[in-house]
Coordinates of C-alpha atoms in Angstrom, one line a residue:
X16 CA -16.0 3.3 -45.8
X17 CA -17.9 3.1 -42.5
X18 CA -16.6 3.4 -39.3
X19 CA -17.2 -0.4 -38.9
X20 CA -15.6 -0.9 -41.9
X21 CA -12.6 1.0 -40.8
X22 CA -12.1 -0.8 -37.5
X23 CA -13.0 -4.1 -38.8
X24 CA -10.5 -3.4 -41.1
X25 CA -7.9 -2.9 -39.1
X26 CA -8.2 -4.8 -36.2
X27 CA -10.4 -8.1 -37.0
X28 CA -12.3 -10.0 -34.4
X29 CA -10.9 -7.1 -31.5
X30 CA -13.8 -5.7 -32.8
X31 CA -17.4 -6.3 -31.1
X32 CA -20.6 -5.5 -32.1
X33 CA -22.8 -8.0 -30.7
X34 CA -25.9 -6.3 -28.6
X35 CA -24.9 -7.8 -25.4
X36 CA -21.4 -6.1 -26.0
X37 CA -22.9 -3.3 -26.6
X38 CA -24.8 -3.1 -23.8
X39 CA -22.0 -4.2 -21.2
X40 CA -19.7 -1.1 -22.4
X41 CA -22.6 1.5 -22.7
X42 CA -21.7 2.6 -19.2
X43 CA -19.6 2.9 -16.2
X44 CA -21.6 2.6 -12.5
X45 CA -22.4 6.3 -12.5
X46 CA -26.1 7.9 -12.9
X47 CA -27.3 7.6 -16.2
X48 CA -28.5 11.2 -18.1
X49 CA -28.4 9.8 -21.5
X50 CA -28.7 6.5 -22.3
X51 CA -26.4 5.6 -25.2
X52 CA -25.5 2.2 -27.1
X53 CA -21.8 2.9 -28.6
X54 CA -21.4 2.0 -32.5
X55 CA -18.9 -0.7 -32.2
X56 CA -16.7 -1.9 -29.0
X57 CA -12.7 -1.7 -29.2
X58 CA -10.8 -4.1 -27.3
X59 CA -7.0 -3.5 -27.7
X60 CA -4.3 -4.9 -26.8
X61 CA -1.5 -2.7 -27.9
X62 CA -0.4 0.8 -28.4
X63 CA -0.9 0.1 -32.2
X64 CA -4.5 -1.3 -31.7
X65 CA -5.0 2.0 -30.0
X66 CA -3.3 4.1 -32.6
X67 CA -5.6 2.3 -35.3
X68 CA -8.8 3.0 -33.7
X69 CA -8.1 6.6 -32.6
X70 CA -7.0 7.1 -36.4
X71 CA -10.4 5.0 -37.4
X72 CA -12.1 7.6 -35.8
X73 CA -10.6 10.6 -36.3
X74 CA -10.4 10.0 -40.1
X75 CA -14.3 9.8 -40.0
X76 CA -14.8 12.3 -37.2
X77 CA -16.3 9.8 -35.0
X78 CA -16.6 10.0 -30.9
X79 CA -14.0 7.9 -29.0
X80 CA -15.2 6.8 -25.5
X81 CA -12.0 5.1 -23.6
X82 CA -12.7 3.3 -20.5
X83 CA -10.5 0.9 -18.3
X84 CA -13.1 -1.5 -16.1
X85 CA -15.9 0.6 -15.9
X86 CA -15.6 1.4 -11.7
X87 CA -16.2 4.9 -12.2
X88 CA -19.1 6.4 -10.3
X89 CA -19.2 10.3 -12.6
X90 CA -20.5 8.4 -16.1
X91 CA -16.7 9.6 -17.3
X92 CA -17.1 6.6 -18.9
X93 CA -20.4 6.4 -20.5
X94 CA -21.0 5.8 -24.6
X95 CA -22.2 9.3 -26.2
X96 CA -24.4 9.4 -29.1
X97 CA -22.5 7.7 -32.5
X98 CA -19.3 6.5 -30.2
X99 CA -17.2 3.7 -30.2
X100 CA -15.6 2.0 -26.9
X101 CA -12.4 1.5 -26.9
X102 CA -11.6 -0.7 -24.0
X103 CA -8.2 -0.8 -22.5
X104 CA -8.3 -4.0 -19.8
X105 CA -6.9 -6.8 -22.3
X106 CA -3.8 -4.2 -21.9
X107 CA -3.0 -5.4 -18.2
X108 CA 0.9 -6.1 -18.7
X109 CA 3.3 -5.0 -15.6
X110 CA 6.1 -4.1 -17.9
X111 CA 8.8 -3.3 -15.8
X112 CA 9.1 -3.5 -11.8
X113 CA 12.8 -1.9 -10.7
X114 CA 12.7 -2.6 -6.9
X115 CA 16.3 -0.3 -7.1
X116 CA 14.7 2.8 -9.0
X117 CA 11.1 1.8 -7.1
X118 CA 9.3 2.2 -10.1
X119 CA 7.1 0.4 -12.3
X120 CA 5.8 0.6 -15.9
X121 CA 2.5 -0.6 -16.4
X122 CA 0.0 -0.9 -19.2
X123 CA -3.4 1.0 -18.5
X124 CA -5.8 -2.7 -18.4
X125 CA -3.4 -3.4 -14.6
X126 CA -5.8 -4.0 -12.1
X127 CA -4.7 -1.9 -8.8
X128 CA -4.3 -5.1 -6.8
X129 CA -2.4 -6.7 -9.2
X130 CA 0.2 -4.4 -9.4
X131 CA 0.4 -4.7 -5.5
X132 CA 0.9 -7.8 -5.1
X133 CA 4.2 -7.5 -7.4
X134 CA 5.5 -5.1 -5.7
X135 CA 5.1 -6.6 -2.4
X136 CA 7.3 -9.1 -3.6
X137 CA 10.0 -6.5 -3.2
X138 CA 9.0 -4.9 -0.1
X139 CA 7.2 -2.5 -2.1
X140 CA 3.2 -1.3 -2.7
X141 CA 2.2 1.2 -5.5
X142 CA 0.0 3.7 -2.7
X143 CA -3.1 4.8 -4.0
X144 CA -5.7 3.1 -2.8
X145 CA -9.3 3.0 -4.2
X146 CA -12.1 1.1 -2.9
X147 CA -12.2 -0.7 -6.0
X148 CA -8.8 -1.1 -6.0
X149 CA -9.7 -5.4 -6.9
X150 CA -11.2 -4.3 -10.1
X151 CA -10.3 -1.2 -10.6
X152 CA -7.5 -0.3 -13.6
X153 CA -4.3 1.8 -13.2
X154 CA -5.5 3.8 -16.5
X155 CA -9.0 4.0 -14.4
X156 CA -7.5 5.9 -11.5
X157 CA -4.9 7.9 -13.7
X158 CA -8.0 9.2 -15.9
X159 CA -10.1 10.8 -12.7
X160 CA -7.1 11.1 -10.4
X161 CA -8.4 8.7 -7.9
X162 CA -7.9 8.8 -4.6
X163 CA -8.6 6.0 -1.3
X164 CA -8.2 5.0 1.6
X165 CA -4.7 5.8 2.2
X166 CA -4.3 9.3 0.9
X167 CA -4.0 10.8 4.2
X168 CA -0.5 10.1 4.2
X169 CA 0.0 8.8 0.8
X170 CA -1.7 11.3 -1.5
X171 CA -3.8 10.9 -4.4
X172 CA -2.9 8.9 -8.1
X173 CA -1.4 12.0 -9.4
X174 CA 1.2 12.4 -6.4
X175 CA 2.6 8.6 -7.5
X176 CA 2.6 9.2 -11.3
X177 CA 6.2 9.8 -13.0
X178 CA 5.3 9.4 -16.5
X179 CA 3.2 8.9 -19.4
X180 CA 3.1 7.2 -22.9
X181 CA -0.6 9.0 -24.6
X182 CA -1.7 8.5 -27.8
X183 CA -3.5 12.0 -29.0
X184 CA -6.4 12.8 -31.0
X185 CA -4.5 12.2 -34.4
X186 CA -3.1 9.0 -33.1
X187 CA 0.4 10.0 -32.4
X188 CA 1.8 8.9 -29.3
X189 CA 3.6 11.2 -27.0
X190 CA 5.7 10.2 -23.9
X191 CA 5.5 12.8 -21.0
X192 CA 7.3 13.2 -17.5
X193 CA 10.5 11.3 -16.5
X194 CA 11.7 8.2 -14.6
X195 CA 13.2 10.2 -12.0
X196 CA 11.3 11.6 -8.6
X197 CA 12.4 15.2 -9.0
X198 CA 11.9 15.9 -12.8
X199 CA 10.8 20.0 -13.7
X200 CA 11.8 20.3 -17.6
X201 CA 9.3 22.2 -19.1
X202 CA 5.2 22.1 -18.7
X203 CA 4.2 19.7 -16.4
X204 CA 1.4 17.4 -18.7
X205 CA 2.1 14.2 -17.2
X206 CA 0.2 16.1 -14.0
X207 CA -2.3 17.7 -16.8
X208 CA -3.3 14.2 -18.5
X209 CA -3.7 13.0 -14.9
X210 CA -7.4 13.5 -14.0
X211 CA -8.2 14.5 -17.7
X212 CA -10.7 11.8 -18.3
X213 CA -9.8 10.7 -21.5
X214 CA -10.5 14.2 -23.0
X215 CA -7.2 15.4 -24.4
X216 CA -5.5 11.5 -25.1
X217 CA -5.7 8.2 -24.4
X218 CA -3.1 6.8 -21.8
X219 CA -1.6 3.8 -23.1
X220 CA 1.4 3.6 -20.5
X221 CA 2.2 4.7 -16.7
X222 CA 5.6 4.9 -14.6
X223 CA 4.8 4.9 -11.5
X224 CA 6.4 5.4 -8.2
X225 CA 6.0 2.7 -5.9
X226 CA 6.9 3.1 -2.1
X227 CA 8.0 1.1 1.1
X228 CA 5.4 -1.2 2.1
X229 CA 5.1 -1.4 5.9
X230 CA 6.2 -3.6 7.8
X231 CA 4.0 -2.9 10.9
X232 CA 0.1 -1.5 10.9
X233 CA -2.5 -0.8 13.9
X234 CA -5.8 -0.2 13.3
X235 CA -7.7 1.8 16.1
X236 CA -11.4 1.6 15.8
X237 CA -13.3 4.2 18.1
X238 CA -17.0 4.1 18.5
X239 CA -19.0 7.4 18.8
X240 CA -22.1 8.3 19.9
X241 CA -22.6 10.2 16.8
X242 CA -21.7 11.4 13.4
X243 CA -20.4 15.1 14.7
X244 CA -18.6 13.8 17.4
X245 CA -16.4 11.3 15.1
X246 CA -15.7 14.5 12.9
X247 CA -14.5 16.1 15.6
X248 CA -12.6 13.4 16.5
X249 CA -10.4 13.8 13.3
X250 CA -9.7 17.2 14.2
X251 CA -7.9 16.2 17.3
X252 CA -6.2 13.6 16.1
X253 CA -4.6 16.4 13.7
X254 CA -3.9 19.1 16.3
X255 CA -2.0 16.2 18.3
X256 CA -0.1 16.1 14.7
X257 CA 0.2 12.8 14.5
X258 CA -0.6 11.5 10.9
X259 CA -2.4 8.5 10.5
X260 CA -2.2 6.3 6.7
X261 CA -5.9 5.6 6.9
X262 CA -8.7 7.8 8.9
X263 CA -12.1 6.9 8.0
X264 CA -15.5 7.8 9.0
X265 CA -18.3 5.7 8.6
X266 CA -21.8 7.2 9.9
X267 CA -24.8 5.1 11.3
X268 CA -26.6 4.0 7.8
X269 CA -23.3 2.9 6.9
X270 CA -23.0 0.6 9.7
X271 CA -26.5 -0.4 10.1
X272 CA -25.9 -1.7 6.1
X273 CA -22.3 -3.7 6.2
X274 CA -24.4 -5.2 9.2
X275 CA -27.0 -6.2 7.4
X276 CA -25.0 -7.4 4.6
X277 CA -21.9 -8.9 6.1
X278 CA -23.3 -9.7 9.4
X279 CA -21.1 -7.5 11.7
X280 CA -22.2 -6.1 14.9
X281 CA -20.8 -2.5 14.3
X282 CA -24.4 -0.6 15.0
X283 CA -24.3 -2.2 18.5
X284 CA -20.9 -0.6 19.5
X285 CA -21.9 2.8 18.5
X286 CA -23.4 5.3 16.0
X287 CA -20.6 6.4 13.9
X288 CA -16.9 4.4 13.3
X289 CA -13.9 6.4 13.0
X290 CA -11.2 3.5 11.5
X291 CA -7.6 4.7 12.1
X292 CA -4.5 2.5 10.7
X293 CA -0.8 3.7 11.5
X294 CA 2.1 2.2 9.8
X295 CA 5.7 2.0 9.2
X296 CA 8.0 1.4 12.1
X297 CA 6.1 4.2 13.9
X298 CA 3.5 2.9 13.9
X299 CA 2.5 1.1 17.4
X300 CA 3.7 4.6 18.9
X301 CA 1.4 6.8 16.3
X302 CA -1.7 4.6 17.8
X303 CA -1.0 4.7 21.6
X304 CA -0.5 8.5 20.8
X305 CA -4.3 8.4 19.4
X306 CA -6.0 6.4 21.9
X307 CA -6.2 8.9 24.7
X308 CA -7.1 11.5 22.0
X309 CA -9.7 9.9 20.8
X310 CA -10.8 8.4 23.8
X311 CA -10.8 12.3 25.6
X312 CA -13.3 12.8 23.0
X313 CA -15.9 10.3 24.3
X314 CA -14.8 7.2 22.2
X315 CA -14.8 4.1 23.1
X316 CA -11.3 3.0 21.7
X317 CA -10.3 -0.4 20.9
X318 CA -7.0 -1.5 19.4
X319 CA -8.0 -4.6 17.3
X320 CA -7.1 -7.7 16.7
X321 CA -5.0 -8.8 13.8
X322 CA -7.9 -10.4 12.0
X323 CA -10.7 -7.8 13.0
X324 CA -8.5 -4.7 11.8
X325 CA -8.9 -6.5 8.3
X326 CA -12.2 -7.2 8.5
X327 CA -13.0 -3.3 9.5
X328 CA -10.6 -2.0 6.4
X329 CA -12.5 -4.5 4.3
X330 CA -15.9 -3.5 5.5
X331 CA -15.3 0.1 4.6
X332 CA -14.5 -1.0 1.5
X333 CA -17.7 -2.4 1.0
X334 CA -19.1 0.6 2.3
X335 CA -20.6 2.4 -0.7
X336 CA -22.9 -0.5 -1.1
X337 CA -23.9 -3.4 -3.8
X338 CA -26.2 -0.6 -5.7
X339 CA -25.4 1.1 -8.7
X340 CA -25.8 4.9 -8.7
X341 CA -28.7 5.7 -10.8
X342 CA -31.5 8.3 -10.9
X343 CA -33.0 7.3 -7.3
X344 CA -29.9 7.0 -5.5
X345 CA -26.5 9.2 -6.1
X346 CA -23.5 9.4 -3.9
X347 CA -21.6 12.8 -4.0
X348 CA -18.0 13.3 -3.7
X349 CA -17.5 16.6 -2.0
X350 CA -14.7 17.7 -0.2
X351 CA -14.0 20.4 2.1
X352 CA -11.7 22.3 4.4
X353 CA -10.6 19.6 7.4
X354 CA -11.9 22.6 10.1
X355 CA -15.2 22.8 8.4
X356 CA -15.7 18.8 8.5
X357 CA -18.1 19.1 11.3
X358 CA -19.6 21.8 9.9
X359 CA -20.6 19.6 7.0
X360 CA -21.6 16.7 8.5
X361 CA -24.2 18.8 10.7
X362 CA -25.4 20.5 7.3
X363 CA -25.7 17.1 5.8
X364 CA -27.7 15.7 8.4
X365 CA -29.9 18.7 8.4
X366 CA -30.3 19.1 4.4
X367 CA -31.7 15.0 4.7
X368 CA -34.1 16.4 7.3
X369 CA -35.3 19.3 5.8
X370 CA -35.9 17.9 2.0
X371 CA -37.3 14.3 3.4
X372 CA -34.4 12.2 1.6
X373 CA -32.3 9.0 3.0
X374 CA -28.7 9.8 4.0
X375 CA -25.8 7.8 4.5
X376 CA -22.2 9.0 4.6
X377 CA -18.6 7.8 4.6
X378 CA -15.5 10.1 3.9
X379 CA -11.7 9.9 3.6
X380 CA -12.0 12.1 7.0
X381 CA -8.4 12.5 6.8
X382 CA -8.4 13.8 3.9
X383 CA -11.7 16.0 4.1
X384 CA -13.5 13.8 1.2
X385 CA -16.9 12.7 1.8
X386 CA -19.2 10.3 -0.1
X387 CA -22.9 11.4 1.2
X388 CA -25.1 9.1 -0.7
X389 CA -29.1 10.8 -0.4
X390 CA -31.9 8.6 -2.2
X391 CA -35.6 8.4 -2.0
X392 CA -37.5 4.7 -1.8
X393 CA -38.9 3.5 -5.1
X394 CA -42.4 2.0 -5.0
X395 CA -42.4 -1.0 -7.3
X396 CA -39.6 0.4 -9.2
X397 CA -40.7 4.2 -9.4
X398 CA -41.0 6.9 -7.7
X399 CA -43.2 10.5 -7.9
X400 CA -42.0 13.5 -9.1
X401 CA -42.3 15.3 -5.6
X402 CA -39.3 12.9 -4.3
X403 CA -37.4 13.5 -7.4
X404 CA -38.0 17.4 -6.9
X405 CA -37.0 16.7 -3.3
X406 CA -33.7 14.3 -4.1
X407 CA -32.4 17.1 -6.3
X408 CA -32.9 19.4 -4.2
X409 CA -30.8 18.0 -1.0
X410 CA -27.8 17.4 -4.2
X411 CA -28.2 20.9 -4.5
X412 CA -27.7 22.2 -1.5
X413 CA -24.7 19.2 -0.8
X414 CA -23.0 21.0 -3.5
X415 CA -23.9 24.5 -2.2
X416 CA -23.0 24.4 1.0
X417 CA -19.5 22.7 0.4
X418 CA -18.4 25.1 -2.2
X419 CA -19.6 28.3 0.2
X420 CA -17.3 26.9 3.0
X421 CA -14.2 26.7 0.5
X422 CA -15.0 23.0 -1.0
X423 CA -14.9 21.2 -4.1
X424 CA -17.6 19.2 -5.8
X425 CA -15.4 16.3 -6.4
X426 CA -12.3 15.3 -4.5
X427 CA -11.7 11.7 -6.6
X428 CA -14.3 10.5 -8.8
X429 CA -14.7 13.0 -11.8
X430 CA -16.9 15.4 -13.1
X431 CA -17.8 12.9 -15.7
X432 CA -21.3 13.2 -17.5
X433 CA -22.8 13.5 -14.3
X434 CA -21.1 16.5 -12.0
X435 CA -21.1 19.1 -15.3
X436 CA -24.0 20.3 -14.3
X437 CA -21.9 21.8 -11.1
X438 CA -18.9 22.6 -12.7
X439 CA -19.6 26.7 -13.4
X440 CA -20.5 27.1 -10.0
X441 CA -16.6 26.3 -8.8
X442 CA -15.0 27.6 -11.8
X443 CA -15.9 30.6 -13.7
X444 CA -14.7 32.0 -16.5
X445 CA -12.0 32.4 -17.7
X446 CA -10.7 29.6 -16.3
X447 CA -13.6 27.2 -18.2
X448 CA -12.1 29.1 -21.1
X449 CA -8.8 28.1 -21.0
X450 CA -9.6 25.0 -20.4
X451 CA -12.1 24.7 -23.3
X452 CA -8.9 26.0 -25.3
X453 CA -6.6 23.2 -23.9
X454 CA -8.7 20.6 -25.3
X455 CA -9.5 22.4 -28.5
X456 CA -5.3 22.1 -28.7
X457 CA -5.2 18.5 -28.0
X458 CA -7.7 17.3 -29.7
X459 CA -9.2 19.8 -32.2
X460 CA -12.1 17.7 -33.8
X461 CA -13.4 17.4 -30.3
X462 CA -13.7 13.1 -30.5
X463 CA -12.2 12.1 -27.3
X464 CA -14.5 11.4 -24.5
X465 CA -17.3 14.7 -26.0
X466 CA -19.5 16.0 -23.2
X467 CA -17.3 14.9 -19.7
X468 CA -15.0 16.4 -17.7
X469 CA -15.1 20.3 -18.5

């Protein structure tokens, strides 16, 4: 039998393989390499729809491309050559929400916001925090280890994970971790499927940890005269040790573009934005500890308004932009030492000079993770192969520079498709090796998710 036999088979009309299908699932909103249009597109909903397809496939030797809502920006989830799609999102059940234990168990389709607005119910938020985080899946941010806008404080997905129910390359399904906070039996591979991609198993179920949600936030929005000088500014506020939920830093692109698309006057009240929230019952002391920081800095500090500190959270949400990634216009996700953050920023502005490319940047400054997105203008949808040569070249040098002042080439979104092309110049061998050896263990015929993450 075919593979479309096989699945058809077994799972009926969960089955798509209609062209427009096709075409919706062929990729997430990273660049495209390699257009692909998958066999047939998967969409379960249940660990034993799962099980069927992954043994479909494996029984035929057939690539298996998982993928939760398609938000990811790497191409992690983008159809290879002779895939299928298996789509998780119809498995959006919160199955349990224990407000004693302050946990949840969650199918992989939950959308981020959904499973907040639960747990606020009970005085409790699950805390990472993506930008996507309306559309965005809990399986989504457990396969690249996403991060947000609150890991400052919070941390990243893999800091909130307890446990996992996977089904592996055979279609077995394991269940990792433990429901407990502290938990060391054995390997940790709850912590090693986190971030994975969808390379060694497909994540069916998650235990998280959910914390308090706070009952007071302040947002402090300080206007710079420029980029530098807001970077700086998240130094300070960390040798006053005082640490913030949310620190972001928006430069002036950014602003001039939530501007022109939301109609906000942020480019009028400075050239760069660095958006501080405190929270928790700290948290009007935290900010009028900022303030004169910040303002010593040559800021000018406001502490906003109810209404306007959501609109600023909001907008740098937004910030990345309506575009898709693609070959013209690609935003990196580099992240480096929090004493080198200037440093950076000053190197970006300079590689944007130097190879005649657009820049825009935002970062998790907290954190250290920036987003620099460099394009080049098309001219009735193309552009020449000199500002190709040069587009590359500034991507280069981004991923260069960060990793020769003790970076990384991706603090949340993935290698992917996309970043592989970067990955020996962080890790050498043998640590590729042992990698490459993990997922020969796990998944031996080499059909989940071929050609991301390692």
């Amino acid at each position: 039998m075919s593979i479309i036999d096989e699945l058809t088979s077994a799972l009926g009309a969960k089955v798509a393989l209609d062209d427009t299908t096709l075409a919706g699932y062929a990729v997430d909103q990273g660049p495209v390499l390699e257009y692909q249009l998958p066999l047939a597109v998967v969409r379960a909903e249940s660990v034993e729809d799962v099980q069927d397809a992954v043994r479909a496939c494996a029984a035929l030797g057939i690539p298996l491309v998982a993928r939760g809502a398609g938000t990811g920006v790497s191409g992690g989830a983008h159809a290879t050559k002779g895939c299928v799609v298996l789509s998780l999102e119809k498995m959006n059940r919160i199955l349990d929400l224990n407000p004693d234990d302050e946990t949840a168990v969650v199918e992989p389709g939950v959308i981020n916001a959904d499973l907040n607005t639960a747990a606020a119910v009970h005085g409790l938020m699950y805390a990472p925090d993506p930008a996507s985080f309306k559309m965005s899946t809990i399986g989504g941010n457990v396969a690249t280890n996403a991060g947000g806008l609150r890991c400052a404080k919070y941390g990243v997905t893999r800091d909130s994970v307890l446990a996992l129910d996977v089904v592996l390359a055979d279609g077995s399904l394991i269940h990792t971790g433990h429901q407990t906070f502290k938990g060391v039996a054995g390997y940790d591979l709850t912590g090693l499927f986190v971030g994975s991609e969808g390379t060694l198993g497909i994540v069916v179920g998650i235990t998280v940890r959910l914390k308090y949600l706070p009952l007071d936030v302040h947002t402090i929005a300080a206007f710079y005269p420029d980029f530098r000088s807001a970077a700086a500014g998240v130094l300070a506020v960390g040798k006053a040790r005082i640490q913030p939920a949310i620190m972001e830093l928006l430069d002036s692109g950014t602003l001039a573009q939530l501007d022109e698309v939301h109609g906000s006057d942020l480019s009028s009240r400075g050239r760069s934005l660095l958006l501080i929230q405190t929270d928790g019952f700290g948290a009007t002391a935290e900010a009028a500890a900022i303030r004169p920081v910040l303002a010593s800095g040559g800021a000018i500090v406001t502490m906003e308004a109810s209404a306007e500190a959501e609109q600023l959270v909001d907008l740098r949400r937004n910030s990345r932009g309506v575009e898709v990634d693609d070959e013209y216009r690609v935003g990196e996700d580099v992240a480096v030492p929090r004493s080198r953050l200037v440093d950076y920023v000053e190197a970006l502005e300079s590689m944007a000079v130097a190879h005649r490319v657009k820049l825009k940047v935002v970062a998790h400054a907290g954190d250290g993770n920036l987003h620099p997105t460099f394009w080049v203008e098309r001219a009735e949808g193309a552009v020449n192969a000199d500002a190709m040569k040069r587009l590359g070249a500034a991507l280069d040098e981004s991923i260069t520079v960060a990793l020769a002042i003790g970076g990384t080439i991706t603090g949340e979104h993935g290698i992917g498709q996309y970043k592989r092309r970067w990955l020996g110049l962080e890790q050498k061998e043998p640590v590729r090796e042992l990698q490459r050896r993990i997922k020969e263990l796990f998944d031996p015929a080499g059909i989940l998710n071929p050609g991301k993450a390692i």
